[in-house]
mmCIF file with all atom_site columns, C-alpha atoms in Angstrom:
data_model
loop_
_atom_site.group_PDB
_atom_site.id
_atom_site.type_symbol
_atom_site.label_atom_id
_atom_site.label_alt_id
_atom_site.label_comp_id
_atom_site.label_asym_id
_atom_site.label_entity_id
_atom_site.label_seq_id
_atom_site.pdbx_PDB_ins_code
_atom_site.Cartn_x
_atom_site.Cartn_y
_atom_site.Cartn_z
_atom_site.occupancy
_atom_site.B_iso_or_equiv
_atom_site.pdbx_formal_charge
_atom_site.auth_seq_id
_atom_site.auth_comp_id
_atom_site.auth_asym_id
_atom_site.auth_atom_id
_atom_site.pdbx_PDB_model_num
ATOM 1   C CA . MET I 1 1   ? 168.283 150.004 13.158 1.00 41.00 ? 1   MET I CA 1
ATOM 2   C CA . ALA I 1 2   ? 166.447 146.704 13.344 1.00 39.00 ? 2   ALA I CA 1
ATOM 3   C CA . ALA I 1 3   ? 168.279 143.880 11.613 1.00 46.00 ? 3   ALA I CA 1
ATOM 4   C CA . ARG I 1 4   ? 166.641 140.514 10.962 1.00 38.00 ? 4   ARG I CA 1
ATOM 5   C CA . LEU I 1 5   ? 169.218 137.808 11.334 1.00 38.00 ? 5   LEU I CA 1
ATOM 6   C CA . PRO I 1 6   ? 169.303 134.035 11.425 1.00 37.00 ? 6   PRO I CA 1
ATOM 7   C CA . GLY I 1 7   ? 169.728 132.984 15.029 1.00 36.00 ? 7   GLY I CA 1
ATOM 8   C CA . LEU I 1 8   ? 172.542 130.899 16.405 1.00 35.00 ? 8   LEU I CA 1
ATOM 9   C CA . PRO I 1 9   ? 172.637 127.127 16.628 1.00 34.00 ? 9   PRO I CA 1
ATOM 10  C CA . GLN I 1 10  ? 171.290 125.903 19.943 1.00 33.00 ? 10  GLN I CA 1
ATOM 11  C CA . GLY I 1 11  ? 174.009 125.579 22.566 1.00 33.00 ? 11  GLY I CA 1
ATOM 12  C CA . ALA I 1 12  ? 176.448 127.775 20.673 1.00 34.00 ? 12  ALA I CA 1
ATOM 13  C CA . GLY I 1 13  ? 177.182 129.813 23.774 1.00 32.00 ? 13  GLY I CA 1
ATOM 14  C CA . ARG I 1 14  ? 176.266 133.138 22.178 1.00 35.00 ? 14  ARG I CA 1
ATOM 15  C CA . ARG I 1 15  ? 173.419 134.787 23.933 1.00 31.00 ? 15  ARG I CA 1
ATOM 16  C CA . ARG I 1 16  ? 171.087 137.731 23.774 1.00 32.00 ? 16  ARG I CA 1
ATOM 17  C CA . VAL I 1 17  ? 172.745 141.098 24.448 1.00 32.00 ? 17  VAL I CA 1
ATOM 18  C CA . ALA I 1 18  ? 170.879 142.659 27.345 1.00 32.00 ? 18  ALA I CA 1
ATOM 19  C CA . GLY I 1 19  ? 169.538 146.116 26.669 1.00 33.00 ? 19  GLY I CA 1
ATOM 20  C CA . THR I 1 20  ? 170.592 146.190 23.024 1.00 33.00 ? 20  THR I CA 1
ATOM 21  C CA . ALA I 1 21  ? 168.597 143.405 21.446 1.00 35.00 ? 21  ALA I CA 1
ATOM 22  C CA . ARG I 1 22  ? 165.195 141.858 21.518 1.00 32.00 ? 22  ARG I CA 1
ATOM 23  C CA . CYS I 1 23  ? 164.929 138.298 20.353 1.00 31.00 ? 23  CYS I CA 1
ATOM 24  C CA . SER I 1 24  ? 161.684 136.723 19.263 1.00 27.00 ? 24  SER I CA 1
ATOM 25  C CA . PRO I 1 25  ? 160.860 133.090 20.062 1.00 26.00 ? 25  PRO I CA 1
ATOM 26  C CA . PRO I 1 26  ? 161.784 130.578 17.358 1.00 26.00 ? 26  PRO I CA 1
ATOM 27  C CA . LEU I 1 27  ? 159.479 131.020 14.360 1.00 24.00 ? 27  LEU I CA 1
ATOM 28  C CA . THR I 1 28  ? 160.702 128.058 12.381 1.00 25.00 ? 28  THR I CA 1
ATOM 29  C CA . GLN I 1 29  ? 163.174 125.234 12.693 1.00 25.00 ? 29  GLN I CA 1
ATOM 30  C CA . VAL I 1 30  ? 165.512 124.407 9.838  1.00 24.00 ? 30  VAL I CA 1
ATOM 31  C CA . SER I 1 31  ? 168.094 121.692 9.320  1.00 24.00 ? 31  SER I CA 1
ATOM 32  C CA . GLU I 1 32  ? 170.729 123.448 11.437 1.00 28.00 ? 32  GLU I CA 1
ATOM 33  C CA . GLN I 1 33  ? 168.282 124.256 14.258 1.00 28.00 ? 33  GLN I CA 1
ATOM 34  C CA . ARG I 1 34  ? 168.458 127.991 13.635 1.00 32.00 ? 34  ARG I CA 1
ATOM 35  C CA . SER I 1 35  ? 165.697 130.360 14.612 1.00 30.00 ? 35  SER I CA 1
ATOM 36  C CA . LEU I 1 36  ? 164.781 133.871 13.501 1.00 28.00 ? 36  LEU I CA 1
ATOM 37  C CA . ALA I 1 37  ? 165.825 136.745 15.761 1.00 46.00 ? 37  ALA I CA 1
ATOM 38  C CA . VAL I 1 38  ? 165.259 140.494 15.650 1.00 48.00 ? 38  VAL I CA 1
ATOM 39  C CA . VAL I 1 39  ? 168.159 142.599 16.907 1.00 57.00 ? 39  VAL I CA 1
ATOM 40  C CA . ASP I 1 40  ? 168.091 146.364 17.481 1.00 80.00 ? 40  ASP I CA 1
ATOM 41  C CA . LEU I 1 41  ? 171.437 147.940 16.586 1.00 89.00 ? 41  LEU I CA 1
ATOM 42  C CA . SER I 1 42  ? 172.304 151.588 17.123 1.00 91.00 ? 42  SER I CA 1
ATOM 43  C CA . ALA I 1 43  ? 176.111 151.755 17.433 1.00 95.00 ? 43  ALA I CA 1
ATOM 44  C CA . VAL I 1 44  ? 176.993 149.159 14.787 1.00 96.00 ? 44  VAL I CA 1
ATOM 45  C CA . ARG I 1 45  ? 175.532 148.470 11.339 1.00 96.00 ? 45  ARG I CA 1
ATOM 46  C CA . PHE I 1 46  ? 176.233 145.816 8.754  1.00 96.00 ? 46  PHE I CA 1
ATOM 47  C CA . GLU I 1 47  ? 175.256 144.425 5.381  1.00 96.00 ? 47  GLU I CA 1
ATOM 48  C CA . ILE I 1 48  ? 176.149 141.312 3.411  1.00 97.00 ? 48  ILE I CA 1
ATOM 49  C CA . ALA I 1 49  ? 176.858 141.244 -0.328 1.00 96.00 ? 49  ALA I CA 1
ATOM 50  C CA . ASP I 1 50  ? 178.711 138.671 -2.445 1.00 96.00 ? 50  ASP I CA 1
ATOM 51  C CA . ARG I 1 51  ? 179.732 136.646 0.641  1.00 96.00 ? 51  ARG I CA 1
ATOM 52  C CA . VAL I 1 52  ? 181.409 139.678 2.228  1.00 98.00 ? 52  VAL I CA 1
ATOM 53  C CA . ALA I 1 53  ? 179.943 141.343 5.302  1.00 97.00 ? 53  ALA I CA 1
ATOM 54  C CA . THR I 1 54  ? 180.695 145.022 5.849  1.00 98.00 ? 54  THR I CA 1
ATOM 55  C CA . VAL I 1 55  ? 180.440 146.187 9.457  1.00 98.00 ? 55  VAL I CA 1
ATOM 56  C CA . TRP I 1 56  ? 180.275 149.902 10.258 1.00 98.00 ? 56  TRP I CA 1
ATOM 57  C CA . LEU I 1 57  ? 181.095 151.419 13.631 1.00 98.00 ? 57  LEU I CA 1
ATOM 58  C CA . HIS I 1 58  ? 178.182 153.829 13.633 1.00 97.00 ? 58  HIS I CA 1
ATOM 59  C CA . ARG I 1 59  ? 178.322 156.783 16.015 1.00 97.00 ? 59  ARG I CA 1
ATOM 60  C CA . PRO I 1 60  ? 179.276 159.484 13.496 1.00 97.00 ? 60  PRO I CA 1
ATOM 61  C CA . HIS I 1 61  ? 178.165 162.319 15.788 1.00 96.00 ? 61  HIS I CA 1
ATOM 62  C CA . ARG I 1 62  ? 180.999 161.210 18.145 1.00 96.00 ? 62  ARG I CA 1
ATOM 63  C CA . HIS I 1 63  ? 183.394 160.163 15.378 1.00 96.00 ? 63  HIS I CA 1
ATOM 64  C CA . ASN I 1 64  ? 182.554 156.546 16.227 1.00 97.00 ? 64  ASN I CA 1
ATOM 65  C CA . ALA I 1 65  ? 183.985 156.820 19.738 1.00 95.00 ? 65  ALA I CA 1
ATOM 66  C CA . TRP I 1 66  ? 183.928 153.438 21.490 1.00 91.00 ? 66  TRP I CA 1
ATOM 67  C CA . THR I 1 67  ? 181.394 152.656 24.211 1.00 90.00 ? 67  THR I CA 1
ATOM 68  C CA . GLY I 1 68  ? 180.255 149.572 26.073 1.00 86.00 ? 68  GLY I CA 1
ATOM 69  C CA . ARG I 1 69  ? 177.196 149.384 23.852 1.00 89.00 ? 69  ARG I CA 1
ATOM 70  C CA . MET I 1 70  ? 179.306 149.518 20.693 1.00 92.00 ? 70  MET I CA 1
ATOM 71  C CA . HIS I 1 71  ? 181.535 146.767 22.098 1.00 90.00 ? 71  HIS I CA 1
ATOM 72  C CA . SER I 1 72  ? 178.516 144.602 22.931 1.00 88.00 ? 72  SER I CA 1
ATOM 73  C CA . GLU I 1 73  ? 176.887 145.159 19.535 1.00 92.00 ? 73  GLU I CA 1
ATOM 74  C CA . TYR I 1 74  ? 180.149 144.530 17.672 1.00 93.00 ? 74  TYR I CA 1
ATOM 75  C CA . ARG I 1 75  ? 180.548 141.143 19.333 1.00 89.00 ? 75  ARG I CA 1
ATOM 76  C CA . TRP I 1 76  ? 176.870 140.372 18.748 1.00 89.00 ? 76  TRP I CA 1
ATOM 77  C CA . VAL I 1 77  ? 177.159 141.081 15.019 1.00 92.00 ? 77  VAL I CA 1
ATOM 78  C CA . LEU I 1 78  ? 180.332 138.999 14.621 1.00 92.00 ? 78  LEU I CA 1
ATOM 79  C CA . ALA I 1 79  ? 178.690 136.103 16.470 1.00 89.00 ? 79  ALA I CA 1
ATOM 80  C CA . HIS I 1 80  ? 175.765 136.188 14.050 1.00 91.00 ? 80  HIS I CA 1
ATOM 81  C CA . LEU I 1 81  ? 178.016 136.469 11.010 1.00 93.00 ? 81  LEU I CA 1
ATOM 82  C CA . ASP I 1 82  ? 180.005 133.503 12.303 1.00 91.00 ? 82  ASP I CA 1
ATOM 83  C CA . ALA I 1 83  ? 176.787 131.459 12.208 1.00 90.00 ? 83  ALA I CA 1
ATOM 84  C CA . LEU I 1 84  ? 176.199 132.244 8.519  1.00 93.00 ? 84  LEU I CA 1
ATOM 85  C CA . PRO I 1 85  ? 178.197 129.852 6.287  1.00 94.00 ? 85  PRO I CA 1
ATOM 86  C CA . ALA I 1 86  ? 177.712 132.156 3.291  1.00 95.00 ? 86  ALA I CA 1
ATOM 87  C CA . VAL I 1 87  ? 179.851 134.871 4.919  1.00 96.00 ? 87  VAL I CA 1
ATOM 88  C CA . ARG I 1 88  ? 183.457 134.331 3.845  1.00 97.00 ? 88  ARG I CA 1
ATOM 89  C CA . ALA I 1 89  ? 185.064 137.619 4.922  1.00 98.00 ? 89  ALA I CA 1
ATOM 90  C CA . VAL I 1 90  ? 184.296 140.672 7.057  1.00 97.00 ? 90  VAL I CA 1
ATOM 91  C CA . VAL I 1 91  ? 185.330 144.281 6.430  1.00 98.00 ? 91  VAL I CA 1
ATOM 92  C CA . VAL I 1 92  ? 185.226 146.628 9.433  1.00 98.00 ? 92  VAL I CA 1
ATOM 93  C CA . THR I 1 93  ? 185.108 150.373 8.845  1.00 98.00 ? 93  THR I CA 1
ATOM 94  C CA . GLY I 1 94  ? 183.621 153.511 10.342 1.00 98.00 ? 94  GLY I CA 1
ATOM 95  C CA . THR I 1 95  ? 180.721 155.669 9.274  1.00 98.00 ? 95  THR I CA 1
ATOM 96  C CA . PRO I 1 96  ? 182.449 158.846 7.974  1.00 97.00 ? 96  PRO I CA 1
ATOM 97  C CA . PRO I 1 97  ? 184.208 161.008 8.931  1.00 96.00 ? 97  PRO I CA 1
ATOM 98  C CA . ALA I 1 98  ? 186.233 158.654 11.166 1.00 98.00 ? 98  ALA I CA 1
ATOM 99  C CA . PHE I 1 99  ? 187.115 155.025 11.778 1.00 98.00 ? 99  PHE I CA 1
ATOM 100 C CA . CYS I 1 100 ? 187.112 155.186 15.591 1.00 97.00 ? 100 CYS I CA 1
ATOM 101 C CA . VAL I 1 101 ? 188.701 157.930 17.710 1.00 95.00 ? 101 VAL I CA 1
ATOM 102 C CA . GLY I 1 102 ? 189.031 155.725 20.804 1.00 90.00 ? 102 GLY I CA 1
ATOM 103 C CA . GLY I 1 103 ? 187.012 155.558 23.990 1.00 86.00 ? 103 GLY I CA 1
ATOM 104 C CA . ASP I 1 104 ? 184.171 158.049 24.317 1.00 86.00 ? 104 ASP I CA 1
ATOM 105 C CA . SER I 1 105 ? 185.277 160.670 26.844 1.00 80.00 ? 105 SER I CA 1
ATOM 106 C CA . ALA I 1 106 ? 181.652 161.456 27.674 1.00 78.00 ? 106 ALA I CA 1
ATOM 107 C CA . ALA I 1 107 ? 181.004 157.811 28.531 1.00 71.00 ? 107 ALA I CA 1
ATOM 108 C CA . LEU I 1 108 ? 184.114 157.770 30.739 1.00 69.00 ? 108 LEU I CA 1
ATOM 109 C CA . ALA I 1 109 ? 183.062 160.835 32.728 1.00 66.00 ? 109 ALA I CA 1
ATOM 110 C CA . GLY I 1 110 ? 182.146 160.175 36.328 1.00 65.00 ? 110 GLY I CA 1
ATOM 111 C CA . HIS I 1 111 ? 184.160 157.008 36.894 1.00 66.00 ? 111 HIS I CA 1
ATOM 112 C CA . ALA I 1 112 ? 186.543 158.744 39.315 1.00 65.00 ? 112 ALA I CA 1
ATOM 113 C CA . GLU I 1 113 ? 183.659 160.137 41.351 1.00 70.00 ? 113 GLU I CA 1
ATOM 114 C CA . ARG I 1 114 ? 182.060 156.699 41.538 1.00 70.00 ? 114 ARG I CA 1
ATOM 115 C CA . GLY I 1 115 ? 185.341 155.154 42.630 1.00 69.00 ? 115 GLY I CA 1
ATOM 116 C CA . ALA I 1 116 ? 185.113 152.333 40.104 1.00 62.00 ? 116 ALA I CA 1
ATOM 117 C CA . TYR I 1 117 ? 185.235 151.713 36.375 1.00 58.00 ? 117 TYR I CA 1
ATOM 118 C CA . ASP I 1 118 ? 182.196 150.352 34.592 1.00 59.00 ? 118 ASP I CA 1
ATOM 119 C CA . ALA I 1 119 ? 182.770 149.374 30.962 1.00 60.00 ? 119 ALA I CA 1
ATOM 120 C CA . GLY I 1 120 ? 179.039 149.368 30.296 1.00 59.00 ? 120 GLY I CA 1
ATOM 121 C CA . LEU I 1 121 ? 179.106 145.941 28.663 1.00 62.00 ? 121 LEU I CA 1
ATOM 122 C CA . ALA I 1 122 ? 176.118 143.666 28.306 1.00 56.00 ? 122 ALA I CA 1
ATOM 123 C CA . THR I 1 123 ? 175.686 141.238 31.185 1.00 61.00 ? 123 THR I CA 1
ATOM 124 C CA . ASP I 1 124 ? 175.590 138.291 28.765 1.00 65.00 ? 124 ASP I CA 1
ATOM 125 C CA . LEU I 1 125 ? 178.225 139.334 26.244 1.00 66.00 ? 125 LEU I CA 1
ATOM 126 C CA . ALA I 1 126 ? 178.400 137.401 22.977 1.00 66.00 ? 126 ALA I CA 1
ATOM 127 C CA . LEU I 1 127 ? 181.560 135.310 22.667 1.00 65.00 ? 127 LEU I CA 1
ATOM 128 C CA . PRO I 1 128 ? 182.466 134.972 18.977 1.00 67.00 ? 128 PRO I CA 1
ATOM 129 C CA . GLY I 1 129 ? 185.621 132.939 18.392 1.00 62.00 ? 129 GLY I CA 1
ATOM 130 C CA . TYR I 1 130 ? 185.892 131.829 22.013 1.00 64.00 ? 130 TYR I CA 1
ATOM 131 C CA . GLY I 1 131 ? 187.004 128.258 22.723 1.00 61.00 ? 131 GLY I CA 1
ATOM 132 C CA . VAL I 1 132 ? 189.536 127.942 19.897 1.00 57.00 ? 132 VAL I CA 1
ATOM 133 C CA . ALA I 1 133 ? 192.520 128.725 22.140 1.00 56.00 ? 133 ALA I CA 1
ATOM 134 C CA . PRO I 1 134 ? 192.747 130.266 25.633 1.00 58.00 ? 134 PRO I CA 1
ATOM 135 C CA . GLU I 1 135 ? 195.002 133.023 24.292 1.00 57.00 ? 135 GLU I CA 1
ATOM 136 C CA . PHE I 1 136 ? 192.211 134.254 22.014 1.00 54.00 ? 136 PHE I CA 1
ATOM 137 C CA . ASP I 1 137 ? 189.465 134.321 24.655 1.00 57.00 ? 137 ASP I CA 1
ATOM 138 C CA . ALA I 1 138 ? 189.867 138.051 25.295 1.00 58.00 ? 138 ALA I CA 1
ATOM 139 C CA . ASP I 1 139 ? 188.838 141.470 24.022 1.00 70.00 ? 139 ASP I CA 1
ATOM 140 C CA . PHE I 1 140 ? 189.753 141.853 20.333 1.00 79.00 ? 140 PHE I CA 1
ATOM 141 C CA . ALA I 1 141 ? 192.073 138.809 20.416 1.00 78.00 ? 141 ALA I CA 1
ATOM 142 C CA . PHE I 1 142 ? 188.960 136.740 19.686 1.00 81.00 ? 142 PHE I CA 1
ATOM 143 C CA . GLN I 1 143 ? 189.128 138.102 16.130 1.00 86.00 ? 143 GLN I CA 1
ATOM 144 C CA . PHE I 1 144 ? 192.152 135.868 15.493 1.00 81.00 ? 144 PHE I CA 1
ATOM 145 C CA . ALA I 1 145 ? 189.958 132.834 16.198 1.00 81.00 ? 145 ALA I CA 1
ATOM 146 C CA . MET I 1 146 ? 187.158 133.686 13.777 1.00 87.00 ? 146 MET I CA 1
ATOM 147 C CA . ARG I 1 147 ? 186.671 131.332 10.818 1.00 91.00 ? 147 ARG I CA 1
ATOM 148 C CA . PHE I 1 148 ? 186.793 134.221 8.312  1.00 95.00 ? 148 PHE I CA 1
ATOM 149 C CA . PRO I 1 149 ? 189.390 136.966 7.796  1.00 96.00 ? 149 PRO I CA 1
ATOM 150 C CA . ILE I 1 150 ? 188.547 140.357 9.280  1.00 95.00 ? 150 ILE I CA 1
ATOM 151 C CA . ILE I 1 151 ? 189.842 143.344 7.312  1.00 98.00 ? 151 ILE I CA 1
ATOM 152 C CA . ALA I 1 152 ? 190.068 146.861 8.747  1.00 97.00 ? 152 ALA I CA 1
ATOM 153 C CA . ALA I 1 153 ? 189.290 149.616 6.243  1.00 98.00 ? 153 ALA I CA 1
ATOM 154 C CA . VAL I 1 154 ? 190.624 152.641 8.124  1.00 98.00 ? 154 VAL I CA 1
ATOM 155 C CA . ASN I 1 155 ? 188.852 155.625 6.611  1.00 97.00 ? 155 ASN I CA 1
ATOM 156 C CA . GLY I 1 156 ? 189.770 158.480 8.951  1.00 96.00 ? 156 GLY I CA 1
ATOM 157 C CA . ALA I 1 157 ? 190.926 159.101 12.516 1.00 97.00 ? 157 ALA I CA 1
ATOM 158 C CA . CYS I 1 158 ? 191.905 155.854 14.262 1.00 96.00 ? 158 CYS I CA 1
ATOM 159 C CA . ALA I 1 159 ? 193.077 156.199 17.865 1.00 93.00 ? 159 ALA I CA 1
ATOM 160 C CA . GLY I 1 160 ? 193.268 154.322 21.150 1.00 89.00 ? 160 GLY I CA 1
ATOM 161 C CA . VAL I 1 161 ? 190.877 151.391 21.241 1.00 90.00 ? 161 VAL I CA 1
ATOM 162 C CA . GLY I 1 162 ? 190.095 152.040 17.567 1.00 94.00 ? 162 GLY I CA 1
ATOM 163 C CA . LEU I 1 163 ? 193.745 151.400 16.743 1.00 93.00 ? 163 LEU I CA 1
ATOM 164 C CA . ALA I 1 164 ? 193.704 148.264 18.902 1.00 91.00 ? 164 ALA I CA 1
ATOM 165 C CA . LEU I 1 165 ? 190.669 146.986 17.006 1.00 93.00 ? 165 LEU I CA 1
ATOM 166 C CA . ALA I 1 166 ? 192.420 147.569 13.671 1.00 94.00 ? 166 ALA I CA 1
ATOM 167 C CA . LEU I 1 167 ? 195.606 145.845 14.857 1.00 91.00 ? 167 LEU I CA 1
ATOM 168 C CA . PHE I 1 168 ? 193.672 142.729 15.840 1.00 89.00 ? 168 PHE I CA 1
ATOM 169 C CA . CYS I 1 169 ? 192.233 142.469 12.324 1.00 92.00 ? 169 CYS I CA 1
ATOM 170 C CA . ASP I 1 170 ? 193.961 140.139 9.872  1.00 92.00 ? 170 ASP I CA 1
ATOM 171 C CA . LEU I 1 171 ? 194.617 142.894 7.321  1.00 95.00 ? 171 LEU I CA 1
ATOM 172 C CA . ARG I 1 172 ? 194.510 146.685 7.411  1.00 94.00 ? 172 ARG I CA 1
ATOM 173 C CA . PHE I 1 173 ? 194.051 149.174 4.599  1.00 97.00 ? 173 PHE I CA 1
ATOM 174 C CA . GLY I 1 174 ? 194.197 152.915 5.121  1.00 96.00 ? 174 GLY I CA 1
ATOM 175 C CA . ALA I 1 175 ? 192.558 155.648 3.076  1.00 96.00 ? 175 ALA I CA 1
ATOM 176 C CA . ALA I 1 176 ? 194.412 158.875 2.343  1.00 96.00 ? 176 ALA I CA 1
ATOM 177 C CA . THR I 1 177 ? 192.433 160.384 5.230  1.00 94.00 ? 177 THR I CA 1
ATOM 178 C CA . ALA I 1 178 ? 193.572 157.747 7.760  1.00 96.00 ? 178 ALA I CA 1
ATOM 179 C CA . ARG I 1 179 ? 195.340 159.044 10.869 1.00 94.00 ? 179 ARG I CA 1
ATOM 180 C CA . LEU I 1 180 ? 196.608 156.538 13.451 1.00 91.00 ? 180 LEU I CA 1
ATOM 181 C CA . THR I 1 181 ? 197.673 157.464 16.978 1.00 86.00 ? 181 THR I CA 1
ATOM 182 C CA . THR I 1 182 ? 197.556 156.526 20.638 1.00 83.00 ? 182 THR I CA 1
ATOM 183 C CA . ALA I 1 183 ? 197.888 158.670 23.744 1.00 76.00 ? 183 ALA I CA 1
ATOM 184 C CA . ALA I 1 184 ? 199.776 156.091 25.824 1.00 72.00 ? 184 ALA I CA 1
ATOM 185 C CA . PRO I 1 185 ? 203.387 157.113 24.942 1.00 71.00 ? 185 PRO I CA 1
ATOM 186 C CA . LYS I 1 186 ? 202.658 160.798 25.586 1.00 76.00 ? 186 LYS I CA 1
ATOM 187 C CA . LEU I 1 187 ? 201.438 159.883 29.065 1.00 74.00 ? 187 LEU I CA 1
ATOM 188 C CA . GLY I 1 188 ? 204.326 157.522 29.777 1.00 73.00 ? 188 GLY I CA 1
ATOM 189 C CA . LEU I 1 189 ? 201.980 154.534 29.876 1.00 72.00 ? 189 LEU I CA 1
ATOM 190 C CA . PRO I 1 190 ? 202.305 151.099 28.274 1.00 71.00 ? 190 PRO I CA 1
ATOM 191 C CA . ALA I 1 191 ? 200.148 150.683 25.200 1.00 71.00 ? 191 ALA I CA 1
ATOM 192 C CA . GLU I 1 192 ? 196.855 148.941 25.909 1.00 72.00 ? 192 GLU I CA 1
ATOM 193 C CA . TYR I 1 193 ? 195.701 145.662 24.365 1.00 67.00 ? 193 TYR I CA 1
ATOM 194 C CA . GLY I 1 194 ? 199.255 144.567 23.585 1.00 69.00 ? 194 GLY I CA 1
ATOM 195 C CA . MET I 1 195 ? 199.777 147.254 20.951 1.00 73.00 ? 195 MET I CA 1
ATOM 196 C CA . SER I 1 196 ? 203.504 147.474 21.718 1.00 70.00 ? 196 SER I CA 1
ATOM 197 C CA . TRP I 1 197 ? 203.747 143.835 20.595 1.00 68.00 ? 197 TRP I CA 1
ATOM 198 C CA . GLN I 1 198 ? 201.354 144.221 17.678 1.00 73.00 ? 198 GLN I CA 1
ATOM 199 C CA . LEU I 1 199 ? 202.774 147.341 16.041 1.00 73.00 ? 199 LEU I CA 1
ATOM 200 C CA . PRO I 1 200 ? 206.219 145.913 15.094 1.00 73.00 ? 200 PRO I CA 1
ATOM 201 C CA . ARG I 1 201 ? 204.426 143.064 13.337 1.00 69.00 ? 201 ARG I CA 1
#
């Protein structure tokens, strides 16, 4: 999907996502020095209505399983929404039938053979919320530093990294179809992304 978005203020530290976006040169300059950009999104979609932005994790054929591209696009969208003063809140959900079932097993295949893990992230990852506090300059923790509340609308299976994403939102609401789980305890592993600290709270 091609989304036409206001660009970021110059020097904001949020840059083009390599391989997932194409940005046109500035077409016009306005009072806040914002330009017009065209961004191609395939794993994340969004819309804005009544000052609320709804963001969909959009890989329904894989139950919205998380990939490096989805991660890169998610950050890119939040960075753009952060630059729009009219946006006062963000709702994150999944394109049915799931919220996010965790990391995509197909995308993880082959790491052992290669002898290294490659998250598949953009080389110039957007950094929404960074710079507020060192503790928030990390995956998902950056959501705590955003200027607007982020609300998770869990509408189906929510596992692994999907659960971590929901826990780092300010509020969570679950549909009757919501199912939350993580594989870490069954494998005798500590929960990733600080979930063992987050869950009791």
